[in-house]
PDB file of C-alpha atoms and ligand atoms in Angstrom:
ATOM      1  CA  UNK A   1      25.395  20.526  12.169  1.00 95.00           C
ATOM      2  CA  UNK A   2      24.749  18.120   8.880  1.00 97.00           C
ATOM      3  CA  UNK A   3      27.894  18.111   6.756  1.00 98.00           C
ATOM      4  CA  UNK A   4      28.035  16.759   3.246  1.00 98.00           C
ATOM      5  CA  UNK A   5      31.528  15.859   2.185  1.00 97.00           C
ATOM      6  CA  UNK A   6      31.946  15.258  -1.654  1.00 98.00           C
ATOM      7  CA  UNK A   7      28.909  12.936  -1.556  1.00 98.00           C
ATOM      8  CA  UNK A   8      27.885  11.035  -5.230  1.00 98.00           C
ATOM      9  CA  UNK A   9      24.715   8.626  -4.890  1.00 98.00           C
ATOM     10  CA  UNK A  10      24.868   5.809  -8.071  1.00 98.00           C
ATOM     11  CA  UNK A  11      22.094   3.757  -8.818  1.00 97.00           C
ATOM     12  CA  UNK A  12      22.558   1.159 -10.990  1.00 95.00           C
ATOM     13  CA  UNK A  13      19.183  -0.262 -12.597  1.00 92.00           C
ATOM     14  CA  UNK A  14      19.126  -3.009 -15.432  1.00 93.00           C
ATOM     15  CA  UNK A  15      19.023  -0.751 -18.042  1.00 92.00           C
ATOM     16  CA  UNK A  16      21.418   2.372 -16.684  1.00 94.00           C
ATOM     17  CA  UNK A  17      23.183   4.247 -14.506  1.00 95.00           C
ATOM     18  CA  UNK A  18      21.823   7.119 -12.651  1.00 96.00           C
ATOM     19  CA  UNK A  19      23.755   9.644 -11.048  1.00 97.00           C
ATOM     20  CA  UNK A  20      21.200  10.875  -8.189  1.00 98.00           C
ATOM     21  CA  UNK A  21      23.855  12.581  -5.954  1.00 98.00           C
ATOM     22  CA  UNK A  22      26.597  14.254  -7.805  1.00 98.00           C
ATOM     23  CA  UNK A  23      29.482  15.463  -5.904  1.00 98.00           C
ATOM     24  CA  UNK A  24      27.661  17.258  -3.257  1.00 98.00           C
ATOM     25  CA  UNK A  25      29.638  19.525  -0.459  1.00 97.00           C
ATOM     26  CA  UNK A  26      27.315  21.300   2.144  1.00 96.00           C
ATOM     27  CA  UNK A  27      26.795  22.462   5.467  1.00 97.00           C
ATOM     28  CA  UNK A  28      24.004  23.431   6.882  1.00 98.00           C
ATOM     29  CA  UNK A  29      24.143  24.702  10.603  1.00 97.00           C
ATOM     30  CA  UNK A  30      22.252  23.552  13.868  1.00 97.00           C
ATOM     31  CA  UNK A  31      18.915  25.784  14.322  1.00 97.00           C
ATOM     32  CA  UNK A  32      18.455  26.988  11.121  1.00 98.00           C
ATOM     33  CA  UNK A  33      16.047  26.098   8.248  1.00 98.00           C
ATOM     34  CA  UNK A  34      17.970  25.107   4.639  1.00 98.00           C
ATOM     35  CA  UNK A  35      16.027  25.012   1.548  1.00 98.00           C
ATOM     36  CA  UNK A  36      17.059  22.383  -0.836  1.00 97.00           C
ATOM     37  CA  UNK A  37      15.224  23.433  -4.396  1.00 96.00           C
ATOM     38  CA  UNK A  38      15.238  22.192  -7.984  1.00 94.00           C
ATOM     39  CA  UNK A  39      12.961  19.891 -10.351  1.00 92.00           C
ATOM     40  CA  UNK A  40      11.808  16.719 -10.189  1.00 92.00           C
ATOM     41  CA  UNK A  41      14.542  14.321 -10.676  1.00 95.00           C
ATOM     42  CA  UNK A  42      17.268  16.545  -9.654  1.00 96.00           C
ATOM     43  CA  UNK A  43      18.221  14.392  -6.447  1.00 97.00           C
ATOM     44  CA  UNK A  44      16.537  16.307  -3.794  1.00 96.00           C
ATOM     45  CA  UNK A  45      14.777  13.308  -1.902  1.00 95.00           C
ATOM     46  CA  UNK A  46      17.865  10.840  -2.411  1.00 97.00           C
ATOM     47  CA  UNK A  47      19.884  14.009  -0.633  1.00 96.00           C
ATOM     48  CA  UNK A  48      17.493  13.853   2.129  1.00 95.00           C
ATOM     49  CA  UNK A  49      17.473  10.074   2.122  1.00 95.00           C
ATOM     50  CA  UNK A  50      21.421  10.411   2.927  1.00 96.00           C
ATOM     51  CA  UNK A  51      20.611  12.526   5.941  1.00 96.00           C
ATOM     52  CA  UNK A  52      18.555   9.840   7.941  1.00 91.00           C
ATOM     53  CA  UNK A  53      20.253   7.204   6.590  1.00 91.00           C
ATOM     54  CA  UNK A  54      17.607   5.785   4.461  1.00 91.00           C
ATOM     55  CA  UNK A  55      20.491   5.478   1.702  1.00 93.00           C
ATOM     56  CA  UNK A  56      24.043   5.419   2.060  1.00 94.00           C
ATOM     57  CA  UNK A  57      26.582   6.865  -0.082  1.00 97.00           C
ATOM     58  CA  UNK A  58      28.060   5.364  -3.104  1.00 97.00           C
ATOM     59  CA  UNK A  59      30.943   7.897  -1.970  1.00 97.00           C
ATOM     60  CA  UNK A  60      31.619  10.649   0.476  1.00 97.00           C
ATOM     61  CA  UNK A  61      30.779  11.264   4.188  1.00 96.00           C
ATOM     62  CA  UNK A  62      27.983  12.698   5.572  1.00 97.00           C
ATOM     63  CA  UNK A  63      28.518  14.252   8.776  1.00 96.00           C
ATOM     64  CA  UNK A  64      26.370  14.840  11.775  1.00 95.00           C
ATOM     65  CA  UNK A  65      27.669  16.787  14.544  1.00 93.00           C
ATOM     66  CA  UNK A  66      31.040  14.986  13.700  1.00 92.00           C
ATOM     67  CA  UNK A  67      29.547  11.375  13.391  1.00 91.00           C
ATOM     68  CA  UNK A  68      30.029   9.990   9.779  1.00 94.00           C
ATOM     69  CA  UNK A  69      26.085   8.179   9.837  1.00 92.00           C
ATOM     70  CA  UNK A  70      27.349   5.630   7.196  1.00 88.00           C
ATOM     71  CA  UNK A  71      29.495   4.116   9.908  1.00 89.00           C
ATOM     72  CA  UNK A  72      26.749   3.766  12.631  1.00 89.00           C
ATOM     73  CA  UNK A  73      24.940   0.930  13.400  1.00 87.00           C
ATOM     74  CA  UNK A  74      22.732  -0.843  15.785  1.00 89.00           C
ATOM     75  CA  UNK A  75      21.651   1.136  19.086  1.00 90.00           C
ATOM     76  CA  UNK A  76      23.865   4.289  17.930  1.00 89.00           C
ATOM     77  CA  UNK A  77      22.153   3.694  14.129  1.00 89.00           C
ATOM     78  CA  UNK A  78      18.339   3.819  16.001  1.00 88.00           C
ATOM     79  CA  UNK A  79      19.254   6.708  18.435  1.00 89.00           C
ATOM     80  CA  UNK A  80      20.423   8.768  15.392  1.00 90.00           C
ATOM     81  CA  UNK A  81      17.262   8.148  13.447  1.00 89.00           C
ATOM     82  CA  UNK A  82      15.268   9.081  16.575  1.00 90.00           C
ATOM     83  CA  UNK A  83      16.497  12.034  16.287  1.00 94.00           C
ATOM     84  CA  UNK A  84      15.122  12.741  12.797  1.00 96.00           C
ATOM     85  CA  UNK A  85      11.826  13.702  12.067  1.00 96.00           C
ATOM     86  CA  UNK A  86      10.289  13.770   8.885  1.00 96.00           C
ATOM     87  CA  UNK A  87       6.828  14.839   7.520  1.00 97.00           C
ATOM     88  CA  UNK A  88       5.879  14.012   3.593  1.00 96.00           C
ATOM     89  CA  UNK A  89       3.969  15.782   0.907  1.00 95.00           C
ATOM     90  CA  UNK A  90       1.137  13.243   1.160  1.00 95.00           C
ATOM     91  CA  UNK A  91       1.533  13.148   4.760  1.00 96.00           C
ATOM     92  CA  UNK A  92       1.540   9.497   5.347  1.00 96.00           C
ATOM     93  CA  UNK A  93      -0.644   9.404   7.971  1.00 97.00           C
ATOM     94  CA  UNK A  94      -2.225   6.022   9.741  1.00 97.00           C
ATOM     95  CA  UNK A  95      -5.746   6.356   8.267  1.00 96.00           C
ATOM     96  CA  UNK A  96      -7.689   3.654  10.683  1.00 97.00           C
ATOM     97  CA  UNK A  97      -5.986   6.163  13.944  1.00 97.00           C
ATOM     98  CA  UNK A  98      -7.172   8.961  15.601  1.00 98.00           C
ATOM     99  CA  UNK A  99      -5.176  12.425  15.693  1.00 98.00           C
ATOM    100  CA  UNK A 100      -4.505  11.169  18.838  1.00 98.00           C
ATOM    101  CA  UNK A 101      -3.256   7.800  18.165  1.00 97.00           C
ATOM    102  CA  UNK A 102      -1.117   8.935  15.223  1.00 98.00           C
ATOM    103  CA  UNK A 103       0.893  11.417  17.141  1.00 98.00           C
ATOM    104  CA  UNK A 104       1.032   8.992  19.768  1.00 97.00           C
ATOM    105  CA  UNK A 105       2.093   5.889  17.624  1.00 96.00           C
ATOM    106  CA  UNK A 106       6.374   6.673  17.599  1.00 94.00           C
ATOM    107  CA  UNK A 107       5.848   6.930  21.353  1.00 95.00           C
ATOM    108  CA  UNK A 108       4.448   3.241  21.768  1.00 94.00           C
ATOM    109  CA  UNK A 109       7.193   1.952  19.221  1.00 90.00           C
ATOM    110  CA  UNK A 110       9.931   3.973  21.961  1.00 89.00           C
ATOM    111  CA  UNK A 111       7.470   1.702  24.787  1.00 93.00           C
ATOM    112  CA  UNK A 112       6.804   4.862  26.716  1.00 95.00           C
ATOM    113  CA  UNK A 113       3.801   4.596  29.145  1.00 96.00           C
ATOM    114  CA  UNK A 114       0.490   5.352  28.218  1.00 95.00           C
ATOM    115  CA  UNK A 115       0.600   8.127  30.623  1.00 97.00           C
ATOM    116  CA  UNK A 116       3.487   9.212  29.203  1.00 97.00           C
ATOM    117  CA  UNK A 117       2.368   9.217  26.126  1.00 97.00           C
ATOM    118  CA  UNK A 118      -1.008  11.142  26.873  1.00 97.00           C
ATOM    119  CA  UNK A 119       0.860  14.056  28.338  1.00 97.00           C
ATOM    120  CA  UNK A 120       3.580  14.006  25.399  1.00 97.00           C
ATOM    121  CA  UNK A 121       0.611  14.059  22.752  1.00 97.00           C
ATOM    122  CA  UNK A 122      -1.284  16.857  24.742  1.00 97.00           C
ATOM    123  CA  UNK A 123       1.731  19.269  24.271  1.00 97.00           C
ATOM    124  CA  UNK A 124       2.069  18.471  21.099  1.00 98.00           C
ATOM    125  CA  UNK A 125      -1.625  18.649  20.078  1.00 98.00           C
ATOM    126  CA  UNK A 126      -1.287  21.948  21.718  1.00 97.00           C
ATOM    127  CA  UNK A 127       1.922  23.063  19.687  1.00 97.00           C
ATOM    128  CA  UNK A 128       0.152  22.507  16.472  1.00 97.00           C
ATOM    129  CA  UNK A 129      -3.321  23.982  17.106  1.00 97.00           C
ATOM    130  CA  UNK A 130      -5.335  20.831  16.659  1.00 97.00           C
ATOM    131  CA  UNK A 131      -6.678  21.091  20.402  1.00 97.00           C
ATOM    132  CA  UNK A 132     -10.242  19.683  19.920  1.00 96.00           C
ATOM    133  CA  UNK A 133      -9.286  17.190  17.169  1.00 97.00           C
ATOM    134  CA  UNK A 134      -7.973  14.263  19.004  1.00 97.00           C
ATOM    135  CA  UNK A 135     -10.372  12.211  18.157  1.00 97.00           C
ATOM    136  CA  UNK A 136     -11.307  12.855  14.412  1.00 98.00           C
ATOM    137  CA  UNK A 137      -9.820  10.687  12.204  1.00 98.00           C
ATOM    138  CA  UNK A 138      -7.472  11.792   9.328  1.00 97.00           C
ATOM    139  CA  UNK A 139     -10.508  11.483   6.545  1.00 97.00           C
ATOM    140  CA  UNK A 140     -12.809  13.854   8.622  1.00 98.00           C
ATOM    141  CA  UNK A 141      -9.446  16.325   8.565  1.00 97.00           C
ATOM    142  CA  UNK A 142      -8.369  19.361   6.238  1.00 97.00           C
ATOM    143  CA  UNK A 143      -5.044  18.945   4.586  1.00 97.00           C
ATOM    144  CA  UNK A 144      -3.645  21.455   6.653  1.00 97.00           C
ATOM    145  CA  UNK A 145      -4.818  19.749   9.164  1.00 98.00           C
ATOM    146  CA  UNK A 146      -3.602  16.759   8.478  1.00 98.00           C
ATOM    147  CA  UNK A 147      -0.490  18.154   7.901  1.00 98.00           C
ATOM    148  CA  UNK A 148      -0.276  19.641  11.770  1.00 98.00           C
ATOM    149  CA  UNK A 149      -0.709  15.877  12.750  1.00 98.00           C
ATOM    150  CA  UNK A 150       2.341  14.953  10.642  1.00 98.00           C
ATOM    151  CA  UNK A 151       4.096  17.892  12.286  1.00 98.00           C
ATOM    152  CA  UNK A 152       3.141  16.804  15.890  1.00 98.00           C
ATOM    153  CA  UNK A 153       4.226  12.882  15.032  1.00 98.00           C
ATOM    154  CA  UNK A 154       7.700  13.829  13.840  1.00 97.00           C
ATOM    155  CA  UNK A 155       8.405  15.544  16.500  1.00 98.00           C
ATOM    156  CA  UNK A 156       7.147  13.431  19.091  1.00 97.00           C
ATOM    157  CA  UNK A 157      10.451  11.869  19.642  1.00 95.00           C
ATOM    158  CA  UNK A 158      11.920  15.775  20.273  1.00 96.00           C
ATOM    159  CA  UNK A 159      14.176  15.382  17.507  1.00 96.00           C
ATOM    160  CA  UNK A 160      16.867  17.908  16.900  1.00 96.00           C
ATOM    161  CA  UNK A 161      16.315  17.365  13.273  1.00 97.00           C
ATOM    162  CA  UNK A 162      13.319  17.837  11.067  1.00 98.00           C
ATOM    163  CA  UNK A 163      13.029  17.092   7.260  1.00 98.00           C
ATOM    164  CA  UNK A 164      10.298  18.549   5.346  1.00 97.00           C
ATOM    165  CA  UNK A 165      10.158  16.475   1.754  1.00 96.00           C
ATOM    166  CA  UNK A 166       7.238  18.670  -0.215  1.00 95.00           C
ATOM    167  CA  UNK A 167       5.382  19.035   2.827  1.00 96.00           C
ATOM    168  CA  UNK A 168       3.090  22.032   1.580  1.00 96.00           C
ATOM    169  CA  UNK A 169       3.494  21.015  -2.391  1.00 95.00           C
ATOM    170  CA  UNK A 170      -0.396  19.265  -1.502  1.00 95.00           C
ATOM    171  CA  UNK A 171      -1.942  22.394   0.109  1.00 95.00           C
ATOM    172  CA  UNK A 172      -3.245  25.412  -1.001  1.00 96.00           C
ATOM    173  CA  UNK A 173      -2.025  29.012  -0.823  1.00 95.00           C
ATOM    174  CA  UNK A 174      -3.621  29.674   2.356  1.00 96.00           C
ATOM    175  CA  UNK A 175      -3.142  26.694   3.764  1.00 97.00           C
ATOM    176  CA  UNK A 176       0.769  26.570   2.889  1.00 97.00           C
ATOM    177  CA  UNK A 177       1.228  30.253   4.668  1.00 97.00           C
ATOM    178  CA  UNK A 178       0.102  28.478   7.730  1.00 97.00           C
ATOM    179  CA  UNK A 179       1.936  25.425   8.054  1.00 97.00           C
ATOM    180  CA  UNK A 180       5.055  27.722   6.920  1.00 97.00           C
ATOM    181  CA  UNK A 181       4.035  30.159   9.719  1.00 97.00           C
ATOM    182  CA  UNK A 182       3.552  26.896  12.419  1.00 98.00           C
ATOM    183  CA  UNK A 183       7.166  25.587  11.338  1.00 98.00           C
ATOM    184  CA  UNK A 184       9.277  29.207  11.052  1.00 97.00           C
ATOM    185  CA  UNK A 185       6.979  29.080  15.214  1.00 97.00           C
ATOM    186  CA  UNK A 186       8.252  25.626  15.494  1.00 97.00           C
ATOM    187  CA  UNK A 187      12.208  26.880  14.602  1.00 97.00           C
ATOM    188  CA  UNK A 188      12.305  29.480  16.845  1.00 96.00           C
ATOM    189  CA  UNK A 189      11.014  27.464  19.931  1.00 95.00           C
ATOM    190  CA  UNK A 190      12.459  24.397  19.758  1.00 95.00           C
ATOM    191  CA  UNK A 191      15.603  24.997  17.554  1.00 95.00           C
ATOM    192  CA  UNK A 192      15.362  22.398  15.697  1.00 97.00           C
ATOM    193  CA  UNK A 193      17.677  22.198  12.405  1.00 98.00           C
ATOM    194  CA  UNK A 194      15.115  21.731   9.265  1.00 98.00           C
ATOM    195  CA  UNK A 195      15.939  20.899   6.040  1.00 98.00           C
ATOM    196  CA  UNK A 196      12.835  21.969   3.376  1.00 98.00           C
ATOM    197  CA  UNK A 197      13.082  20.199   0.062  1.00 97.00           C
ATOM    198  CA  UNK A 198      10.471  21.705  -2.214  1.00 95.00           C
ATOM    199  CA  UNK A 199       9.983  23.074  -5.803  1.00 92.00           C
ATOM    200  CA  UNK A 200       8.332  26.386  -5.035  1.00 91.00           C
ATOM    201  CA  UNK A 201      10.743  29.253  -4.595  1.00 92.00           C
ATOM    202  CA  UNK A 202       8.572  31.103  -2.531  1.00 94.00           C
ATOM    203  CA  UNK A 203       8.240  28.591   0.512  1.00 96.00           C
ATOM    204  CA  UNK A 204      12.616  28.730   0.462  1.00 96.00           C
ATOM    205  CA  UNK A 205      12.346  32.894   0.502  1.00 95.00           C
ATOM    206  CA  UNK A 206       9.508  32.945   2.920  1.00 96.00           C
ATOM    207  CA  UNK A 207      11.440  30.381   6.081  1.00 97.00           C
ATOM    208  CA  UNK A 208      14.648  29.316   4.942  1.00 97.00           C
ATOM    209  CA  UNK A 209      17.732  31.130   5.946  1.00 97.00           C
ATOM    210  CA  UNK A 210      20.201  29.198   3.539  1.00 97.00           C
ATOM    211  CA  UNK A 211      19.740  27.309   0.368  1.00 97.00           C
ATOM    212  CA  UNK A 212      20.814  24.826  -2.223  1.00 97.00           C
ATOM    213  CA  UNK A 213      19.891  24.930  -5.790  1.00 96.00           C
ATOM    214  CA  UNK A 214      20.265  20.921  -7.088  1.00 97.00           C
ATOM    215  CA  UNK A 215      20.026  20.425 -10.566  1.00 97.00           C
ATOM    216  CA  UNK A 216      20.999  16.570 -12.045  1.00 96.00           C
ATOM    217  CA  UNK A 217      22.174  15.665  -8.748  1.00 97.00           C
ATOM    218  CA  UNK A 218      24.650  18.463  -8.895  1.00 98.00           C
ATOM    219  CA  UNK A 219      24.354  22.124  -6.506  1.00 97.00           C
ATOM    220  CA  UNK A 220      24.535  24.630  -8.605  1.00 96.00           C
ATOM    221  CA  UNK A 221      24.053  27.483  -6.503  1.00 95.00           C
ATOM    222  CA  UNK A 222      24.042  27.759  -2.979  1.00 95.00           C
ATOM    223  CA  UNK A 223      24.443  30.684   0.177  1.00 96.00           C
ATOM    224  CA  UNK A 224      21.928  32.758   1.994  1.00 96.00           C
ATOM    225  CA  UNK A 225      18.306  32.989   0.316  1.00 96.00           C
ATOM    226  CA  UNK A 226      18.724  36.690  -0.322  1.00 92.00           C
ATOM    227  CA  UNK A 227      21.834  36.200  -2.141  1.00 92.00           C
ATOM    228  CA  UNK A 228      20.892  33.808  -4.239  1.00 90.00           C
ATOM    229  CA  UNK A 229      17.668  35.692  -5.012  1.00 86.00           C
ATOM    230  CA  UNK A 230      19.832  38.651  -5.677  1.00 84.00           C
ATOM    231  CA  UNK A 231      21.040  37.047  -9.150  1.00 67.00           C
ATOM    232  CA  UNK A 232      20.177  38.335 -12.385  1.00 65.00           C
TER     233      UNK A 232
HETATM  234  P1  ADP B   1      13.856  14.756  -6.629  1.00 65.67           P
HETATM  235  O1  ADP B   1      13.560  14.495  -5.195  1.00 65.67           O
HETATM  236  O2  ADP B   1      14.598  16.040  -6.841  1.00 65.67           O
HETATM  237  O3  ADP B   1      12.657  14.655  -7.515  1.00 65.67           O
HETATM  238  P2  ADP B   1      15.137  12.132  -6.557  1.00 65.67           P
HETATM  239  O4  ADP B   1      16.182  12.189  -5.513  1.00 65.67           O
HETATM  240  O5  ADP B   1      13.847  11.486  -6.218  1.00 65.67           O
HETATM  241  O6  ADP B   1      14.895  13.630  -7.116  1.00 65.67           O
HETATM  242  O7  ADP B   1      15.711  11.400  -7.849  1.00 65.67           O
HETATM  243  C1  ADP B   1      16.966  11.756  -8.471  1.00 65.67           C
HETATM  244  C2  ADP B   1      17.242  10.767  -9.597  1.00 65.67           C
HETATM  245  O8  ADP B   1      17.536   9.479  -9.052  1.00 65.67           O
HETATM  246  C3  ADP B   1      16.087  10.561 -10.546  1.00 65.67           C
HETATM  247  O9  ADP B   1      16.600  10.357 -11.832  1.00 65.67           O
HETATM  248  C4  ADP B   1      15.436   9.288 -10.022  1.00 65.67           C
HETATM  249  O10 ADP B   1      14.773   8.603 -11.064  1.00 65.67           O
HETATM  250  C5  ADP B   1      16.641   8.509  -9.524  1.00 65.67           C
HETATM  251  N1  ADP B   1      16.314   7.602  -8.389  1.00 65.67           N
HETATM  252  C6  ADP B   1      15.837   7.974  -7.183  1.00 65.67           C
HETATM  253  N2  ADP B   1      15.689   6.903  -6.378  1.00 65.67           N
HETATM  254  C7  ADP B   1      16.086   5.820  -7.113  1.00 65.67           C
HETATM  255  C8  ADP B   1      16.173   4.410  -6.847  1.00 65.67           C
HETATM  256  N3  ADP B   1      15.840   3.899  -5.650  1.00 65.67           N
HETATM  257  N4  ADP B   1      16.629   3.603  -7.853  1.00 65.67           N
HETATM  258  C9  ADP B   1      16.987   4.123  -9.029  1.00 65.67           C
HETATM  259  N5  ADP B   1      16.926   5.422  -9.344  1.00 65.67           N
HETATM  260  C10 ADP B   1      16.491   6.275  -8.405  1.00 65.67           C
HETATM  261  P1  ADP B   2      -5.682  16.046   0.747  1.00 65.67           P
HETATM  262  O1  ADP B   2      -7.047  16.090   0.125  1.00 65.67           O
HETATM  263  O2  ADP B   2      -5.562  16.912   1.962  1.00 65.67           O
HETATM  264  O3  ADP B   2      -4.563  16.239  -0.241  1.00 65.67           O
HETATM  265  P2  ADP B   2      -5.953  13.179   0.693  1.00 65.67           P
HETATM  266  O4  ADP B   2      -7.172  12.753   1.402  1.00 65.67           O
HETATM  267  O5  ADP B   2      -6.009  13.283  -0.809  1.00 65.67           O
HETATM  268  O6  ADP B   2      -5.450  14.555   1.321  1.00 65.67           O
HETATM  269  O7  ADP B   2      -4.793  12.175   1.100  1.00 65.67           O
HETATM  270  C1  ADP B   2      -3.431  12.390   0.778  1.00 65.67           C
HETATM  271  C2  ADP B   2      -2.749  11.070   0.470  1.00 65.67           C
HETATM  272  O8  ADP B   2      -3.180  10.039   1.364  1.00 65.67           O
HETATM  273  C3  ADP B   2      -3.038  10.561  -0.929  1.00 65.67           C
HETATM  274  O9  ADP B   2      -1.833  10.060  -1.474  1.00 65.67           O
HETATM  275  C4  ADP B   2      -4.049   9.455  -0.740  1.00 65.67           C
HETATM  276  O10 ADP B   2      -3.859   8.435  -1.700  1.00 65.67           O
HETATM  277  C5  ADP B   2      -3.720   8.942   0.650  1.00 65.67           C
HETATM  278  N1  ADP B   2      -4.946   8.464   1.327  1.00 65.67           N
HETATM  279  C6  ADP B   2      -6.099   9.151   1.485  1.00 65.67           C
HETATM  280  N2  ADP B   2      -7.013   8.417   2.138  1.00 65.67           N
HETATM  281  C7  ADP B   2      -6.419   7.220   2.421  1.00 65.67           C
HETATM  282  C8  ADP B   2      -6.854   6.026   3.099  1.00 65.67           C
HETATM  283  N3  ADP B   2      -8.054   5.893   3.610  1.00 65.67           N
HETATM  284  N4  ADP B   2      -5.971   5.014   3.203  1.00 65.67           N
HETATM  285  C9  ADP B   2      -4.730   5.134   2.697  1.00 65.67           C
HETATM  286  N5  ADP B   2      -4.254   6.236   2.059  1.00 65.67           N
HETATM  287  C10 ADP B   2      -5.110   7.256   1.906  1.00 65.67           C
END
């Protein structure tokens, strides 16, 4: 479970201060998929940020199956990360790598075997449908495509945590119903906790069970997606 416990994120620049993370108490259980929605600047990524550790906070705890993440460092720090995958609107892909050698790039950095790492990328090729595609590099890919690579790299490490910043906000209708369908597949299989930050309403009511509503760093609404639909 991720627990957010009063949580503010300040950043101070030269000419202000900007509240990114106001206040923010949430819990969001293991296994299920929590939409986090609002508009730009409302603190969505800096909330996800606080999850892997990317940021800490300026106050609060934020919880991870008990652990307060702030406090960890070194081995216990890396572990914890491991077991966070994320994929990115713009998929940040290694362009000069094949499908292949993308997905199997977090293994070398863990020093597994290439053997290892050939039958660990085979699953995971399979997982995402891109059997066939292990050699084409990410330029001669669609963007859903390239999107199923992202998929396959973040969870290469078998994370037990997977956070989705905009990942469909580059596709197109189609395309976005079937990376939604692969990751609602991906949920039920593997159980892994995902956190969706996105601006599009209809991604949070099609695969997300719970949901936060941020607006100025602040949640404004939050509960189960057809409850908070439900409003006037
Ligand atoms: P969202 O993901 O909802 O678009 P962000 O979390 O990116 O929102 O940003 C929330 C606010 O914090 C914005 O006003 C943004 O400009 C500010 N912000 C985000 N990251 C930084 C940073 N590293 N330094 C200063 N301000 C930041
Ligand atoms: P799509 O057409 O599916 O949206 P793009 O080819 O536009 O995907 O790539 C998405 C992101 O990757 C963009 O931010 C783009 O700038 C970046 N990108 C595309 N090609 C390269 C490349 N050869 N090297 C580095 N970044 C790239």
């Amino acid at each position: 479970m991720i627990e957010f416990k009063n949580v503010s994120k300040i950043y101070h620049t030269r000419e202000n201060t900007i509240t990114a993370v106001d206040q923010v108490s949430l819990k969001i259980e293991a296994g299920e998929i929590f939409g986090i929605v609002g508009y730009s600047g409302a603190g969505k990524s800096t909330l996800v940020r606080l999850i892997n550790n990317l940021e800490k906070p300026t106050s609060g705890e934020v919880l991870i199956d008990g652990d307060n993440i702030t406090e960890l460092s070194g081995k216990a720090l890396r572990q914890r990360r491991q077991n966070i995958g994320m994929i990115f609107q713009h998929f940040n892909l290694l362009w000069s790598r094949t499908v292949r050698d993308n997905i199997e790039f977090p293994l070398e950095l863990k020093g597994l075997s290439k053997a290892e790492r050939q039958q660990k990328a085979d699953e995971l090729i399979d997982l995402v449908g891109l059997k066939g595609r292990e050699t084409a590099y990410p330029s001669e890919l669609s963007g859903g495509q390239k999107q199923r690579v992202g998929i396959a790299r973040a969870l290469a490490n078998d994370p037990e945590i997977l956070l989705c910043d905009e990942a469909t906000s580059a596709l197109d209708p189609a395309t976005t119903e079937e990376v939604l369908e692969l990751l609602l597949q991906i949920n039920k299989r593997l159980h892994i906790t995902m956190v969706v930050i996105t601006h599009e309403m209809h991604v949070v009511r099609k695969i997300c069970q719970h949901m936060a509503v941020m607006d100025a760093g602040a949640i404004v609404e939050q509960g189960a997606v057809l409850d908070v639909f439900r409003h006037p």
